[in-house]
Tab-separated table of C-alpha atoms in Angstrom:
chain	number	residue	atom	x	y	z
A	4	MET	CA	48.768	115.952	114.872
A	5	LYS	CA	51.847	114.936	112.935
A	6	GLU	CA	53.830	112.214	114.688
A	7	MET	CA	57.136	113.238	116.200
A	8	LYS	CA	60.232	112.418	114.180
A	9	LEU	CA	61.541	110.640	117.274
A	10	LEU	CA	58.727	108.116	116.992
A	11	GLN	CA	59.089	107.429	113.291
A	12	PRO	CA	60.822	104.229	112.112
A	13	HIS	CA	64.269	104.236	110.572
A	14	MET	CA	66.061	101.724	108.361
A	15	MET	CA	69.524	101.147	109.826
A	16	GLY	CA	71.315	98.832	107.440
A	17	ASP	CA	69.056	95.801	107.212
A	18	LEU	CA	67.340	96.522	110.526
A	19	GLU	CA	64.129	98.519	110.673
A	20	LEU	CA	64.107	100.369	113.966
A	21	PRO	CA	60.580	101.136	115.242
A	22	ASN	CA	61.619	104.587	116.458
A	23	ARG	CA	64.656	106.875	116.559
A	24	VAL	CA	65.098	106.835	120.350
A	25	VAL	CA	68.318	104.992	121.210
A	26	MET	CA	69.492	103.899	124.638
A	27	ALA	CA	73.077	105.142	124.821
A	28	PRO	CA	75.899	103.023	126.236
A	29	MET	CA	76.611	103.936	129.855
A	30	THR	CA	79.202	102.503	132.201
A	31	ARG	CA	77.444	100.458	134.884
A	32	ASN	CA	79.061	98.308	137.567
A	33	ARG	CA	76.642	95.477	138.315
A	34	ALA	CA	78.705	92.456	137.145
A	35	ILE	CA	79.604	91.529	140.705
A	36	ASN	CA	80.896	88.003	140.264
A	37	ASP	CA	84.249	86.304	139.754
A	38	GLN	CA	83.605	85.978	136.008
A	39	ASN	CA	82.623	89.628	135.434
A	40	ALA	CA	79.609	88.231	133.593
A	41	ALA	CA	76.232	89.818	132.966
A	42	THR	CA	73.505	88.498	135.270
A	43	ALA	CA	69.728	88.324	135.562
A	44	LEU	CA	69.893	91.887	136.905
A	45	HIS	CA	71.372	93.048	133.588
A	46	ALA	CA	68.641	91.193	131.717
A	47	GLU	CA	65.937	92.932	133.727
A	48	TYR	CA	67.566	96.349	133.289
A	49	TYR	CA	67.807	96.164	129.516
A	50	THR	CA	64.459	94.422	129.048
A	51	GLN	CA	62.726	97.232	130.948
A	52	ARG	CA	64.060	99.548	128.212
A	53	ALA	CA	63.299	97.318	125.212
A	54	THR	CA	60.896	99.858	123.664
A	55	ALA	CA	63.959	101.851	122.549
A	56	GLY	CA	64.483	101.751	118.805
A	57	LEU	CA	67.934	100.401	119.634
A	58	ILE	CA	69.708	99.543	122.878
A	59	ILE	CA	73.498	99.888	123.040
A	60	THR	CA	74.873	98.192	126.121
A	61	GLU	CA	77.381	99.513	128.593
A	62	GLY	CA	80.979	99.183	127.481
A	63	SER	CA	82.017	95.533	127.647
A	64	GLN	CA	85.742	94.859	127.879
A	65	VAL	CA	87.252	92.728	125.120
A	66	SER	CA	89.988	91.252	127.340
A	67	LYS	CA	91.389	91.385	130.850
A	68	LYS	CA	93.906	93.955	129.587
A	69	ALA	CA	91.007	96.194	128.547
A	70	VAL	CA	89.579	96.719	132.054
A	71	GLY	CA	89.611	100.066	133.832
A	72	TYR	CA	86.525	99.982	136.080
A	73	ILE	CA	85.321	97.528	138.713
A	74	ASN	CA	82.450	95.117	138.126
A	75	THR	CA	81.996	95.761	134.407
A	76	ALA	CA	80.711	92.882	132.294
A	77	GLY	CA	83.181	91.512	129.726
A	78	ILE	CA	82.736	89.646	126.449
A	79	TYR	CA	85.939	87.564	126.280
A	80	SER	CA	85.021	84.344	128.147
A	81	GLN	CA	82.395	81.636	127.779
A	82	GLU	CA	80.858	82.596	131.118
A	83	GLN	CA	80.458	86.146	129.850
A	84	ILE	CA	78.956	84.961	126.566
A	85	ASP	CA	76.454	82.863	128.500
A	86	GLY	CA	75.606	85.807	130.753
A	87	TRP	CA	74.938	88.109	127.819
A	88	LYS	CA	72.827	85.401	126.117
A	89	LYS	CA	70.280	85.776	128.902
A	90	VAL	CA	70.190	89.512	128.246
A	91	THR	CA	69.760	89.308	124.478
A	92	GLN	CA	67.136	86.567	124.729
A	93	SER	CA	65.087	88.590	127.181
A	94	VAL	CA	65.350	91.795	125.143
A	95	HIS	CA	64.431	89.972	121.940
A	96	ASP	CA	61.467	88.313	123.657
A	97	ALA	CA	60.290	91.818	124.539
A	98	GLY	CA	60.611	92.871	120.880
A	99	GLY	CA	63.794	94.908	121.286
A	100	CYS	CA	67.019	95.302	119.293
A	101	ILE	CA	70.371	95.340	121.099
A	102	PHE	CA	74.005	96.019	120.174
A	103	ILE	CA	76.958	95.516	122.518
A	104	GLN	CA	79.632	98.178	122.918
A	105	LEU	CA	83.145	96.709	122.610
A	106	TRP	CA	85.522	98.486	124.980
A	107	HIS	CA	89.197	98.894	125.792
A	108	VAL	CA	90.025	101.711	128.201
A	109	GLY	CA	93.748	101.884	127.399
A	110	ARG	CA	95.511	104.198	129.842
A	111	ILE	CA	92.334	105.072	131.791
A	112	SER	CA	93.097	102.143	134.062
A	113	HIS	CA	95.359	101.169	136.960
A	114	PRO	CA	97.888	98.422	137.821
A	115	ASP	CA	95.380	97.100	140.376
A	116	PHE	CA	93.444	95.628	137.444
A	117	HIS	CA	96.493	94.009	135.858
A	118	ASN	CA	98.301	92.166	138.647
A	119	GLY	CA	100.579	95.143	139.126
A	120	ASP	CA	101.425	95.544	135.428
A	121	LEU	CA	101.007	98.914	133.771
A	122	PRO	CA	97.942	99.613	131.606
A	123	LEU	CA	98.507	99.661	127.849
A	124	ALA	CA	98.370	102.804	125.722
A	125	PRO	CA	99.760	104.183	122.452
A	126	SER	CA	102.475	106.071	124.343
A	127	ALA	CA	103.813	106.251	127.892
A	128	ILE	CA	101.929	109.439	128.823
A	129	ASN	CA	99.954	109.695	132.052
A	130	PRO	CA	96.440	111.050	131.344
A	131	ASN	CA	96.356	112.500	134.865
A	132	ALA	CA	92.815	111.223	135.211
A	133	GLN	CA	91.223	108.679	137.539
A	134	ALA	CA	90.371	104.999	137.334
A	135	TYR	CA	87.531	103.374	139.298
A	136	THR	CA	88.913	100.557	141.467
A	137	ASP	CA	87.879	98.630	144.571
A	138	ASP	CA	89.347	101.548	146.526
A	139	GLY	CA	87.175	104.054	144.680
A	140	PHE	CA	88.500	106.579	142.176
A	141	VAL	CA	92.311	106.576	142.179
A	142	ASP	CA	94.860	108.518	140.168
A	143	THR	CA	96.095	106.990	136.942
A	144	VAL	CA	99.748	106.157	136.347
A	145	THR	CA	102.081	106.423	133.390
A	146	PRO	CA	101.032	103.546	131.092
A	147	LYS	CA	103.134	101.199	128.992
A	148	ALA	CA	103.501	102.055	125.311
A	149	MET	CA	102.094	99.159	123.298
A	150	THR	CA	104.483	97.086	121.250
A	151	LEU	CA	103.544	96.097	117.704
A	152	GLU	CA	102.841	92.605	119.012
A	153	GLU	CA	100.522	93.979	121.703
A	154	ILE	CA	98.678	96.009	119.069
A	155	LYS	CA	98.280	92.855	116.972
A	156	ILE	CA	96.975	90.929	119.993
A	157	THR	CA	94.498	93.713	120.803
A	158	ILE	CA	93.174	93.737	117.235
A	159	ASN	CA	92.521	90.024	117.560
A	160	ASP	CA	90.875	90.579	120.960
A	161	PHE	CA	88.323	92.863	119.307
A	162	LYS	CA	87.741	90.363	116.509
A	163	GLN	CA	87.179	87.549	118.996
A	164	ALA	CA	84.909	89.753	121.097
A	165	ALA	CA	82.772	90.432	118.011
A	166	LYS	CA	82.540	86.678	117.365
A	167	ASN	CA	81.547	86.204	120.993
A	168	ALA	CA	78.892	88.900	120.613
A	169	VAL	CA	77.369	87.006	117.694
A	170	GLU	CA	77.335	83.820	119.774
A	171	ALA	CA	75.698	85.735	122.619
A	172	GLY	CA	72.858	86.770	120.304
A	173	PHE	CA	73.539	90.471	119.866
A	174	ASP	CA	72.110	92.176	116.789
A	175	GLY	CA	75.368	94.052	116.265
A	176	VAL	CA	78.360	95.704	117.906
A	177	GLU	CA	79.553	99.244	118.534
A	178	ILE	CA	83.281	100.003	118.648
A	179	HIS	CA	83.917	102.366	121.564
A	180	SER	CA	86.353	104.667	119.766
A	181	SER	CA	85.441	107.650	121.910
A	182	ASN	CA	85.662	109.478	125.242
A	183	GLY	CA	89.408	109.296	125.796
A	184	TYR	CA	89.696	105.510	125.727
A	185	LEU	CA	92.160	103.434	123.707
A	186	PHE	CA	91.180	104.364	120.133
A	187	HIS	CA	90.770	108.013	121.065
A	188	GLN	CA	94.254	107.877	122.612
A	189	PHE	CA	95.630	106.750	119.262
A	190	PHE	CA	93.742	109.502	117.396
A	191	ASN	CA	95.059	112.424	119.459
A	192	LYS	CA	98.608	113.691	119.067
A	193	THR	CA	98.718	114.729	122.728
A	194	SER	CA	98.366	111.074	123.779
A	195	ASN	CA	100.068	109.446	120.780
A	196	THR	CA	103.699	110.392	120.178
A	197	ARG	CA	104.634	107.179	118.386
A	198	GLU	CA	107.114	107.299	115.515
A	199	ASP	CA	106.090	104.041	113.832
A	200	GLN	CA	103.155	103.259	111.509
A	201	TYR	CA	100.662	104.048	114.309
A	202	GLY	CA	101.829	107.610	115.003
A	203	GLY	CA	102.530	110.900	113.301
A	204	SER	CA	100.174	111.442	110.372
A	205	ARG	CA	96.379	111.340	110.579
A	206	GLU	CA	96.376	108.153	108.558
A	207	ASN	CA	98.806	106.521	110.970
A	208	ARG	CA	96.963	107.622	114.096
A	209	ALA	CA	93.724	106.204	112.659
A	210	ARG	CA	95.378	102.990	111.457
A	211	PHE	CA	94.678	100.981	114.623
A	212	PHE	CA	90.953	101.789	114.452
A	213	PHE	CA	90.654	100.779	110.807
A	214	GLU	CA	92.630	97.574	111.362
A	215	VAL	CA	90.251	96.651	114.183
A	216	LEU	CA	87.244	97.508	112.026
A	217	ASP	CA	88.593	95.405	109.159
A	218	ALA	CA	89.133	92.496	111.559
A	219	ILE	CA	85.636	92.751	113.019
A	220	LYS	CA	83.965	92.863	109.610
A	221	GLN	CA	85.447	89.446	108.914
A	222	VAL	CA	83.122	87.969	111.550
A	223	ILE	CA	80.069	90.257	111.448
A	224	PRO	CA	78.517	92.179	108.521
A	225	GLN	CA	79.529	95.821	108.202
A	226	ASN	CA	75.923	96.915	108.454
A	227	ARG	CA	75.803	95.433	111.951
A	228	ILE	CA	78.814	97.469	113.156
A	229	GLY	CA	78.632	100.942	114.649
A	230	ALA	CA	81.424	103.257	115.808
A	231	ARG	CA	81.340	106.000	118.421
A	232	PHE	CA	83.379	109.236	118.325
A	233	ASN	CA	83.660	112.373	120.435
A	234	PRO	CA	85.591	114.845	118.263
A	235	SER	CA	85.512	117.882	120.571
A	236	LEU	CA	86.301	116.093	123.826
A	237	HIS	CA	88.646	118.332	125.792
A	238	GLY	CA	89.834	118.406	129.388
A	239	ILE	CA	87.974	115.184	130.281
A	240	PHE	CA	89.332	111.629	130.566
A	241	GLY	CA	92.838	113.014	130.086
A	242	THR	CA	92.096	114.196	126.547
A	243	THR	CA	93.436	117.468	125.165
A	244	LEU	CA	92.204	118.872	121.862
A	245	ASP	CA	94.741	120.462	119.512
A	246	GLU	CA	94.945	121.738	115.934
A	247	GLU	CA	95.140	118.194	114.538
A	248	THR	CA	92.172	116.767	116.436
A	249	ILE	CA	89.216	117.837	114.277
A	250	PRO	CA	91.051	117.246	110.958
A	251	THR	CA	91.800	113.715	112.184
A	252	PHE	CA	88.129	113.034	112.874
A	253	ASP	CA	87.259	114.582	109.507
A	254	TYR	CA	89.600	112.080	107.863
A	255	ILE	CA	88.158	109.132	109.815
A	256	ILE	CA	84.505	109.952	109.170
A	257	GLU	CA	84.999	110.856	105.508
A	258	ARG	CA	86.872	107.579	104.993
A	259	LEU	CA	84.105	105.632	106.719
A	260	ASP	CA	81.605	107.285	104.388
A	261	LYS	CA	83.561	106.417	101.259
A	262	GLU	CA	84.884	102.941	102.031
A	263	TYR	CA	82.494	101.289	104.527
A	264	ASP	CA	78.817	100.498	104.969
A	265	LEU	CA	78.397	100.667	108.733
A	266	ALA	CA	75.168	100.436	110.682
A	267	TYR	CA	75.836	103.943	111.982
A	268	ILE	CA	78.334	106.391	113.364
A	269	HIS	CA	77.551	107.608	116.866
A	270	LEU	CA	78.776	111.138	117.599
A	271	SER	CA	78.761	113.170	120.805
A	272	GLU	CA	78.284	116.890	121.098
A	273	PRO	CA	80.876	118.443	123.458
A	274	PHE	CA	80.556	117.224	127.047
A	275	ASN	CA	81.596	120.612	128.398
A	276	ASP	CA	81.855	124.222	127.239
A	277	VAL	CA	84.496	124.385	124.495
A	278	SER	CA	83.584	127.835	123.190
A	279	ASP	CA	86.967	129.192	124.285
A	280	VAL	CA	88.975	126.108	123.248
A	281	PRO	CA	91.032	126.741	120.092
A	282	HIS	CA	90.149	124.454	117.150
A	283	ALA	CA	87.100	122.900	118.884
A	284	ILE	CA	83.810	122.421	117.043
A	285	GLN	CA	80.725	123.309	119.074
A	286	ASN	CA	78.088	121.745	116.794
A	287	ILE	CA	79.217	118.255	115.895
A	288	ALA	CA	76.030	117.097	114.160
A	289	LYS	CA	76.029	120.048	111.774
A	290	ARG	CA	79.703	119.545	110.913
A	291	TYR	CA	79.491	115.834	110.170
A	292	ARG	CA	76.046	115.457	108.601
A	293	PRO	CA	77.370	116.750	105.239
A	294	LYS	CA	80.392	114.475	105.540
A	295	TYR	CA	78.496	111.249	106.315
A	296	SER	CA	75.687	109.875	104.157
A	297	GLY	CA	74.878	106.828	106.289
A	298	THR	CA	72.962	106.662	109.552
A	299	LEU	CA	74.220	109.366	111.920
A	300	MET	CA	73.384	109.090	115.610
A	301	ILE	CA	73.944	112.058	117.932
A	302	ASN	CA	74.312	112.125	121.717
A	303	SER	CA	74.935	114.297	124.790
A	304	ASN	CA	72.404	116.083	126.972
A	305	PHE	CA	69.436	115.779	124.643
A	306	ASN	CA	65.874	116.110	125.855
A	307	LYS	CA	62.750	115.493	123.784
A	308	GLU	CA	62.576	119.006	122.335
A	309	LYS	CA	66.264	119.253	121.483
A	310	ALA	CA	66.220	115.764	119.967
A	311	GLU	CA	63.149	116.484	117.878
A	312	LYS	CA	64.812	119.609	116.510
A	313	VAL	CA	68.070	117.902	115.492
A	314	LEU	CA	66.045	115.272	113.624
A	315	ALA	CA	63.706	117.813	112.035
A	316	ASP	CA	66.695	119.891	110.902
A	317	GLY	CA	68.102	116.800	109.178
A	318	ASP	CA	71.345	116.903	111.153
A	319	ALA	CA	70.932	113.354	112.531
A	320	ASP	CA	68.892	110.218	111.954
A	321	LEU	CA	68.885	108.872	115.519
A	322	VAL	CA	69.341	110.384	118.980
A	323	SER	CA	70.812	108.434	121.894
A	324	PHE	CA	69.866	109.198	125.479
A	325	GLY	CA	72.014	108.255	128.460
A	326	LYS	CA	71.024	109.590	131.866
A	327	LEU	CA	67.379	109.960	130.802
A	328	TYR	CA	67.336	106.222	130.107
A	329	VAL	CA	68.741	105.450	133.539
A	330	SER	CA	65.709	106.906	135.264
A	331	ASN	CA	63.039	106.477	132.582
A	332	PRO	CA	62.795	102.870	131.402
A	333	ASP	CA	59.690	103.785	129.404
A	334	LEU	CA	61.275	106.819	127.735
A	335	VAL	CA	59.642	106.132	124.376
A	336	GLY	CA	56.231	105.903	126.030
A	337	ARG	CA	56.817	109.148	127.907
A	338	PHE	CA	57.732	110.918	124.681
A	339	ARG	CA	54.690	109.476	122.944
A	340	GLU	CA	52.243	110.302	125.728
A	341	ASP	CA	53.891	113.601	126.754
A	342	VAL	CA	54.574	112.412	130.298
A	343	ASP	CA	57.196	114.246	132.346
A	344	THR	CA	60.505	112.449	132.779
A	345	THR	CA	61.910	111.343	136.133
A	346	ASP	CA	65.201	112.771	137.383
A	347	TRP	CA	68.128	110.403	137.874
A	348	ASN	CA	70.196	109.858	141.011
A	349	GLU	CA	73.895	110.189	140.195
A	350	ASP	CA	74.856	108.661	143.548
A	351	THR	CA	73.716	105.238	142.284
A	352	PHE	CA	75.267	105.317	138.805
A	353	TYR	CA	78.287	103.212	139.796
A	354	THR	CA	77.011	101.342	142.819
A	355	SER	CA	75.869	97.715	142.986
A	356	GLY	CA	72.462	96.122	143.369
A	357	GLU	CA	68.971	97.033	142.252
A	358	LYS	CA	68.819	100.580	143.634
A	359	GLY	CA	69.196	103.137	140.880
A	360	TYR	CA	69.218	100.336	138.314
A	361	ILE	CA	65.945	98.446	137.936
A	362	ASP	CA	63.812	100.277	140.511
A	363	TYR	CA	62.847	103.310	138.426
A	364	GLU	CA	59.114	103.166	137.733
A	365	ALA	CA	57.513	103.084	134.298
A	366	LYS	CA	54.670	105.590	134.176
A	367	THR	CA	53.237	104.890	130.729
A	368	ARG	CA	51.456	101.902	129.340
A	369	LYS	CA	53.609	98.973	128.284
A	370	LEU	CA	54.356	99.201	124.587
A	371	ILE	CA	56.194	96.651	122.519
A	372	PRO	CA	58.637	98.408	120.165
A	373	ASN	CA	56.644	97.852	116.995
A	374	GLU	CA	53.193	98.520	118.416
């Protein structure tokens, strides 16, 4: 029997991944300490999943200003670097490969995280969403439009976070430019009404992303940098799609193809039904495969059969799995041995402790990634 495409190796830059099954970044809230640092619990969680071709960690905030959820592990302090070192060492000892997702939530935050100050965003427009605080999910507020100096500081925060990631032993970084967070807020005209060099035209609305990317590639090779995008996001995380949205992502991805040599771009299919949304694209992989010649990773509600098809059709090189990886630490083994997957418990996604985190059972034989 011919081996599944999912289980075939893939060269991603200078890294040979043993399979095409990627653990997607997922917000988790287990950094319950004064330093917001990763702990031994994080190390166990990611090491259990080290048979993935690539692990991408949960979003890790690049500064205190970047926070929008409780108990998320940052990458801006020495304590956080030291915490992540334990994770990367353990994953590497298990034969795995791991990138960290660099994160700034922008306006999807709350003054409770910022000593009463307003969250930062491209423009002072309330997303009318919710932030996850010590009091649970609370309504967002109208954010503060970033000054040019604050944009400059944030660019440097991402650069420093990438340096910290290298010190922590990560194999690479992913820029979280997706899902309605800070970069996505700059991309979309409904959240970016600036009239300076960061607003207006597609080039201007993408400028912040490319300036961050150019800063990061000063401290880590381009082929160890990934970027995540969700072009057809609509009605979620305060994001509204309009006639300029898809052309803006076309510009960004075509420019990345022509001018950069990234490890990958990580795209999401629509999170919800956008069939009746004007200007939305329903099949993201098919639209962007012809536009991007490098490694293309696709995400959102894939199972084994759907993932195998998108790879066999040539529309993607890698598939990332989120919720399936929460409840199936041995997902690669289950695909290989045709073992049914375990359902996840959404009630424990954002709680603390071991339950719903490291207590899901592996049901296939232990396999090192390159076995």
